[in-house]
Amino acid sequence: VLVDASGSMSGGGKYPLAVAAAWGMIEVCDTLRIPCEVAAFTEQDQFSNLHLLFKEFSKKVTKEDYIERAGKAAVVMSSNADSDNILIAYNRILQRSEQKKLIIVMSDGSPASYRGECMSYTQKVVKTIEQAHHVDIMGVGILDANVKLIYSNNQVINRAAEIPESLIEILKNNVTLNK
């Protein structure tokens, strides 16, 4: 799970909603014994992409530690090179032995890097991953439907009350081996 920690996520409760949804995914995956990793991404400046691990695949995390890590990421909240971080997550998950692999990007779908226009590159990276069929990828729009411009497989969460049902639907539709 990748959580967008960019400046555009700082308003309207988007980042806290994404952090809560990612925590919910950790809890559901732990219950179902599905390995799960959660990271946030932003940029510190034009030279520093930040890919911050909140929870690694092989480690448990307490809710307190998770909230502390999410809080540290919230201090930066600047630009975001979605494509760079999707590629980091892609390369990390490719190393896993599980047959079914899924990257979930929780974002408002507004890539904006210090290095210039990055929407088209993000679309290209996602399309390449989708066509390779090694890893499934989906965008979860947090209070925004822009993810539909990037991800073929997408879902939008408009309110906190939608999180539990959305998480179950995401797992049901994306984690079964028959798909």
PDB file of C-alpha atoms in Angstrom:
ATOM      1  CA  VAL A   1       0.000   0.000   0.000  1.00  0.00           C
ATOM      2  CA  LEU A   2       1.385   3.399  -1.000  1.00  0.00           C
ATOM      3  CA  VAL A   3       0.010   6.491   0.736  1.00  0.00           C
ATOM      4  CA  ASP A   4       0.376   9.831  -1.032  1.00  0.00           C
ATOM      5  CA  ALA A   5       1.842  12.264   1.518  1.00  0.00           C
ATOM      6  CA  SER A   6       2.045  15.237  -0.842  1.00  0.00           C
ATOM      7  CA  GLY A   7       0.906  18.791  -0.310  1.00  0.00           C
ATOM      8  CA  SER A   8      -2.342  18.243  -2.224  1.00  0.00           C
ATOM      9  CA  MET A   9      -3.262  15.560   0.337  1.00  0.00           C
ATOM     10  CA  SER A  10      -2.883  17.989   3.252  1.00  0.00           C
ATOM     11  CA  GLY A  11      -6.240  19.691   2.780  1.00  0.00           C
ATOM     12  CA  GLY A  12      -9.765  18.485   3.368  1.00  0.00           C
ATOM     13  CA  GLY A  13      -8.808  15.517   5.521  1.00  0.00           C
ATOM     14  CA  LYS A  14      -7.359  13.499   2.610  1.00  0.00           C
ATOM     15  CA  TYR A  15      -4.126  12.394   4.285  1.00  0.00           C
ATOM     16  CA  PRO A  16      -5.734  11.287   7.581  1.00  0.00           C
ATOM     17  CA  LEU A  17      -8.336   9.341   5.596  1.00  0.00           C
ATOM     18  CA  ALA A  18      -5.621   7.623   3.520  1.00  0.00           C
ATOM     19  CA  VAL A  19      -3.620   6.817   6.675  1.00  0.00           C
ATOM     20  CA  ALA A  20      -6.750   5.350   8.318  1.00  0.00           C
ATOM     21  CA  ALA A  21      -7.571   3.300   5.219  1.00  0.00           C
ATOM     22  CA  ALA A  22      -3.997   1.951   5.060  1.00  0.00           C
ATOM     23  CA  TRP A  23      -4.161   1.020   8.757  1.00  0.00           C
ATOM     24  CA  GLY A  24      -7.442  -0.759   8.063  1.00  0.00           C
ATOM     25  CA  MET A  25      -5.731  -2.670   5.270  1.00  0.00           C
ATOM     26  CA  ILE A  26      -2.958  -3.725   7.688  1.00  0.00           C
ATOM     27  CA  GLU A  27      -5.538  -5.020  10.171  1.00  0.00           C
ATOM     28  CA  VAL A  28      -7.526  -6.920   7.541  1.00  0.00           C
ATOM     29  CA  CYS A  29      -4.389  -8.399   5.965  1.00  0.00           C
ATOM     30  CA  ASP A  30      -3.024  -9.438   9.370  1.00  0.00           C
ATOM     31  CA  THR A  31      -6.311 -11.178  10.158  1.00  0.00           C
ATOM     32  CA  LEU A  32      -6.275 -12.979   6.796  1.00  0.00           C
ATOM     33  CA  ARG A  33      -2.515 -13.665   7.031  1.00  0.00           C
ATOM     34  CA  ILE A  34      -1.799 -11.739   3.860  1.00  0.00           C
ATOM     35  CA  PRO A  35       1.642 -10.074   3.877  1.00  0.00           C
ATOM     36  CA  CYS A  36       1.264  -6.309   3.633  1.00  0.00           C
ATOM     37  CA  GLU A  37       3.652  -3.376   3.409  1.00  0.00           C
ATOM     38  CA  VAL A  38       2.684   0.269   3.788  1.00  0.00           C
ATOM     39  CA  ALA A  39       4.796   3.233   2.692  1.00  0.00           C
ATOM     40  CA  ALA A  40       4.162   6.924   2.205  1.00  0.00           C
ATOM     41  CA  PHE A  41       5.751   9.094  -0.434  1.00  0.00           C
ATOM     42  CA  THR A  42       6.557  12.748  -0.937  1.00  0.00           C
ATOM     43  CA  GLU A  43       9.558  14.877  -1.914  1.00  0.00           C
ATOM     44  CA  GLN A  44      11.690  16.870   0.454  1.00  0.00           C
ATOM     45  CA  ASP A  45      13.113  19.054  -2.317  1.00  0.00           C
ATOM     46  CA  GLN A  46      13.989  18.772  -6.016  1.00  0.00           C
ATOM     47  CA  PHE A  47      16.736  16.261  -5.226  1.00  0.00           C
ATOM     48  CA  SER A  48      15.126  14.132  -2.494  1.00  0.00           C
ATOM     49  CA  ASN A  49      12.374  11.628  -3.137  1.00  0.00           C
ATOM     50  CA  LEU A  50      11.076  10.264   0.169  1.00  0.00           C
ATOM     51  CA  HIS A  51       9.721   6.705   0.305  1.00  0.00           C
ATOM     52  CA  LEU A  52       8.875   6.194   3.977  1.00  0.00           C
ATOM     53  CA  LEU A  53       8.109   2.693   5.243  1.00  0.00           C
ATOM     54  CA  PHE A  54       5.334   2.660   7.836  1.00  0.00           C
ATOM     55  CA  LYS A  55       5.164  -1.153   7.908  1.00  0.00           C
ATOM     56  CA  GLU A  56       7.427  -3.693   6.236  1.00  0.00           C
ATOM     57  CA  PHE A  57       6.130  -6.986   4.836  1.00  0.00           C
ATOM     58  CA  SER A  58       7.931  -9.146   7.370  1.00  0.00           C
ATOM     59  CA  LYS A  59       7.345  -7.036  10.484  1.00  0.00           C
ATOM     60  CA  LYS A  60       4.430  -6.285  12.740  1.00  0.00           C
ATOM     61  CA  VAL A  61       3.709  -2.685  13.647  1.00  0.00           C
ATOM     62  CA  THR A  62       1.755  -1.308  16.590  1.00  0.00           C
ATOM     63  CA  LYS A  63      -0.918   1.272  15.987  1.00  0.00           C
ATOM     64  CA  GLU A  64       1.094   3.766  18.060  1.00  0.00           C
ATOM     65  CA  ASP A  65       4.253   3.271  15.937  1.00  0.00           C
ATOM     66  CA  TYR A  66       2.197   3.473  12.749  1.00  0.00           C
ATOM     67  CA  ILE A  67       0.581   6.757  13.837  1.00  0.00           C
ATOM     68  CA  GLU A  68       3.991   8.153  14.833  1.00  0.00           C
ATOM     69  CA  ARG A  69       5.469   7.291  11.411  1.00  0.00           C
ATOM     70  CA  ALA A  70       2.451   8.770   9.624  1.00  0.00           C
ATOM     71  CA  GLY A  71       2.826  11.920  11.702  1.00  0.00           C
ATOM     72  CA  LYS A  72       6.492  12.274  10.722  1.00  0.00           C
ATOM     73  CA  ALA A  73       5.549  12.017   7.051  1.00  0.00           C
ATOM     74  CA  ALA A  74       2.874  14.674   7.545  1.00  0.00           C
ATOM     75  CA  VAL A  75       5.537  17.188   8.558  1.00  0.00           C
ATOM     76  CA  VAL A  76       7.052  17.148   5.042  1.00  0.00           C
ATOM     77  CA  MET A  77       4.029  16.912   2.694  1.00  0.00           C
ATOM     78  CA  SER A  78       5.470  18.534  -0.400  1.00  0.00           C
ATOM     79  CA  SER A  79       5.563  17.467  -4.049  1.00  0.00           C
ATOM     80  CA  ASN A  80       5.211  13.846  -5.079  1.00  0.00           C
ATOM     81  CA  ALA A  81       6.728  11.795  -7.835  1.00  0.00           C
ATOM     82  CA  ASP A  82       4.136   9.021  -7.860  1.00  0.00           C
ATOM     83  CA  SER A  83       5.904   7.116 -10.633  1.00  0.00           C
ATOM     84  CA  ASP A  84       9.218   6.916  -8.758  1.00  0.00           C
ATOM     85  CA  ASN A  85       7.514   5.502  -5.682  1.00  0.00           C
ATOM     86  CA  ILE A  86       5.327   3.122  -7.644  1.00  0.00           C
ATOM     87  CA  LEU A  87       8.524   1.750  -9.193  1.00  0.00           C
ATOM     88  CA  ILE A  88      10.123   1.385  -5.748  1.00  0.00           C
ATOM     89  CA  ALA A  89       7.066  -0.527  -4.508  1.00  0.00           C
ATOM     90  CA  TYR A  90       6.971  -2.580  -7.712  1.00  0.00           C
ATOM     91  CA  ASN A  91      10.599  -3.647  -7.354  1.00  0.00           C
ATOM     92  CA  ARG A  92      10.105  -4.473  -3.658  1.00  0.00           C
ATOM     93  CA  ILE A  93       6.995  -6.587  -4.263  1.00  0.00           C
ATOM     94  CA  LEU A  94       8.580  -8.424  -7.206  1.00  0.00           C
ATOM     95  CA  GLN A  95      11.061  -9.898  -4.711  1.00  0.00           C
ATOM     96  CA  ARG A  96       8.196 -11.517  -2.789  1.00  0.00           C
ATOM     97  CA  SER A  97       7.395 -15.208  -3.268  1.00  0.00           C
ATOM     98  CA  GLU A  98       3.600 -14.893  -3.105  1.00  0.00           C
ATOM     99  CA  GLN A  99       1.805 -15.861  -6.297  1.00  0.00           C
ATOM    100  CA  LYS A 100      -0.615 -12.911  -6.156  1.00  0.00           C
ATOM    101  CA  LYS A 101       0.842  -9.414  -5.838  1.00  0.00           C
ATOM    102  CA  LEU A 102      -1.062  -6.130  -5.564  1.00  0.00           C
ATOM    103  CA  ILE A 103       0.035  -2.512  -5.223  1.00  0.00           C
ATOM    104  CA  ILE A 104      -2.648  -0.163  -3.908  1.00  0.00           C
ATOM    105  CA  VAL A 105      -1.909   3.545  -4.305  1.00  0.00           C
ATOM    106  CA  MET A 106      -4.039   5.734  -2.014  1.00  0.00           C
ATOM    107  CA  SER A 107      -3.940   9.203  -3.498  1.00  0.00           C
ATOM    108  CA  ASP A 108      -5.877  12.140  -4.812  1.00  0.00           C
ATOM    109  CA  GLY A 109      -4.343  11.283  -8.193  1.00  0.00           C
ATOM    110  CA  SER A 110      -2.471  14.559  -8.633  1.00  0.00           C
ATOM    111  CA  PRO A 111       1.213  13.775  -9.290  1.00  0.00           C
ATOM    112  CA  ALA A 112       3.324  16.939  -9.060  1.00  0.00           C
ATOM    113  CA  SER A 113       7.097  16.764  -8.836  1.00  0.00           C
ATOM    114  CA  TYR A 114       9.701  19.446  -8.341  1.00  0.00           C
ATOM    115  CA  ARG A 115      11.209  18.019 -11.525  1.00  0.00           C
ATOM    116  CA  GLY A 116       8.292  19.093 -13.708  1.00  0.00           C
ATOM    117  CA  GLU A 117       5.150  17.579 -15.222  1.00  0.00           C
ATOM    118  CA  CYS A 118       4.850  13.983 -14.145  1.00  0.00           C
ATOM    119  CA  MET A 119       1.238  12.963 -14.798  1.00  0.00           C
ATOM    120  CA  SER A 120       2.014  11.444 -18.199  1.00  0.00           C
ATOM    121  CA  TYR A 121       5.038   9.551 -16.836  1.00  0.00           C
ATOM    122  CA  THR A 122       2.952   8.203 -13.951  1.00  0.00           C
ATOM    123  CA  GLN A 123       0.303   7.054 -16.447  1.00  0.00           C
ATOM    124  CA  LYS A 124       3.022   5.357 -18.522  1.00  0.00           C
ATOM    125  CA  VAL A 125       4.544   3.564 -15.495  1.00  0.00           C
ATOM    126  CA  VAL A 126       1.120   2.322 -14.355  1.00  0.00           C
ATOM    127  CA  LYS A 127       0.169   1.179 -17.858  1.00  0.00           C
ATOM    128  CA  THR A 128       3.473  -0.692 -18.201  1.00  0.00           C
ATOM    129  CA  ILE A 129       2.892  -2.469 -14.874  1.00  0.00           C
ATOM    130  CA  GLU A 130      -0.695  -3.293 -15.850  1.00  0.00           C
ATOM    131  CA  GLN A 131       0.412  -4.772 -19.181  1.00  0.00           C
ATOM    132  CA  ALA A 132       3.288  -6.806 -17.688  1.00  0.00           C
ATOM    133  CA  HIS A 133       0.830  -8.864 -15.561  1.00  0.00           C
ATOM    134  CA  HIS A 134       3.441  -9.603 -12.849  1.00  0.00           C
ATOM    135  CA  VAL A 135       1.837  -7.318 -10.269  1.00  0.00           C
ATOM    136  CA  ASP A 136      -1.686  -5.937 -10.139  1.00  0.00           C
ATOM    137  CA  ILE A 137      -1.992  -2.241  -9.387  1.00  0.00           C
ATOM    138  CA  MET A 138      -4.947  -0.108  -8.409  1.00  0.00           C
ATOM    139  CA  GLY A 139      -5.569   3.466  -7.416  1.00  0.00           C
ATOM    140  CA  VAL A 140      -7.788   4.326  -4.488  1.00  0.00           C
ATOM    141  CA  GLY A 141      -8.956   7.894  -4.820  1.00  0.00           C
ATOM    142  CA  ILE A 142      -9.073   9.688  -1.503  1.00  0.00           C
ATOM    143  CA  LEU A 143     -11.841  12.286  -1.688  1.00  0.00           C
ATOM    144  CA  ASP A 144     -10.972  12.725  -5.363  1.00  0.00           C
ATOM    145  CA  ALA A 145     -11.664  10.810  -8.598  1.00  0.00           C
ATOM    146  CA  ASN A 146      -8.427  11.755 -10.422  1.00  0.00           C
ATOM    147  CA  VAL A 147      -7.147   8.190  -9.915  1.00  0.00           C
ATOM    148  CA  LYS A 148      -9.482   7.263 -12.788  1.00  0.00           C
ATOM    149  CA  LEU A 149      -7.117   9.189 -15.097  1.00  0.00           C
ATOM    150  CA  ILE A 150      -4.185   6.966 -14.101  1.00  0.00           C
ATOM    151  CA  TYR A 151      -5.343   3.498 -13.046  1.00  0.00           C
ATOM    152  CA  SER A 152      -7.551   1.106 -15.027  1.00  0.00           C
ATOM    153  CA  ASN A 153      -8.409  -0.570 -11.716  1.00  0.00           C
ATOM    154  CA  ASN A 154      -9.626   2.148  -9.377  1.00  0.00           C
ATOM    155  CA  GLN A 155     -12.020   2.967  -6.600  1.00  0.00           C
ATOM    156  CA  VAL A 156     -12.899   6.248  -4.887  1.00  0.00           C
ATOM    157  CA  ILE A 157     -13.438   6.709  -1.146  1.00  0.00           C
ATOM    158  CA  ASN A 158     -15.461   9.842  -0.430  1.00  0.00           C
ATOM    159  CA  ARG A 159     -16.027   9.466   3.344  1.00  0.00           C
ATOM    160  CA  ALA A 160     -14.444   7.683   6.294  1.00  0.00           C
ATOM    161  CA  ALA A 161     -17.595   5.573   6.677  1.00  0.00           C
ATOM    162  CA  GLU A 162     -16.844   3.956   3.289  1.00  0.00           C
ATOM    163  CA  ILE A 163     -13.446   2.586   4.386  1.00  0.00           C
ATOM    164  CA  PRO A 164     -14.474  -0.824   5.843  1.00  0.00           C
ATOM    165  CA  GLU A 165     -16.685  -1.806   2.915  1.00  0.00           C
ATOM    166  CA  SER A 166     -14.153  -0.464   0.394  1.00  0.00           C
ATOM    167  CA  LEU A 167     -11.284  -2.466   1.918  1.00  0.00           C
ATOM    168  CA  ILE A 168     -13.289  -5.677   1.839  1.00  0.00           C
ATOM    169  CA  GLU A 169     -14.321  -5.014  -1.754  1.00  0.00           C
ATOM    170  CA  ILE A 170     -10.715  -4.262  -2.777  1.00  0.00           C
ATOM    171  CA  LEU A 171      -9.443  -7.511  -1.271  1.00  0.00           C
ATOM    172  CA  LYS A 172     -12.341  -9.565  -2.612  1.00  0.00           C
ATOM    173  CA  ASN A 173     -11.907  -8.232  -6.141  1.00  0.00           C
ATOM    174  CA  ASN A 174      -8.109  -8.125  -6.261  1.00  0.00           C
ATOM    175  CA  VAL A 175      -6.550 -10.768  -4.047  1.00  0.00           C
ATOM    176  CA  THR A 176      -8.250 -13.981  -5.146  1.00  0.00           C
ATOM    177  CA  LEU A 177      -5.932 -16.230  -7.130  1.00  0.00           C
ATOM    178  CA  ASN A 178      -8.524 -16.821  -9.870  1.00  0.00           C
ATOM    179  CA  LYS A 179      -8.411 -13.204 -11.039  1.00  0.00           C
TER     180      LYS A 179
END
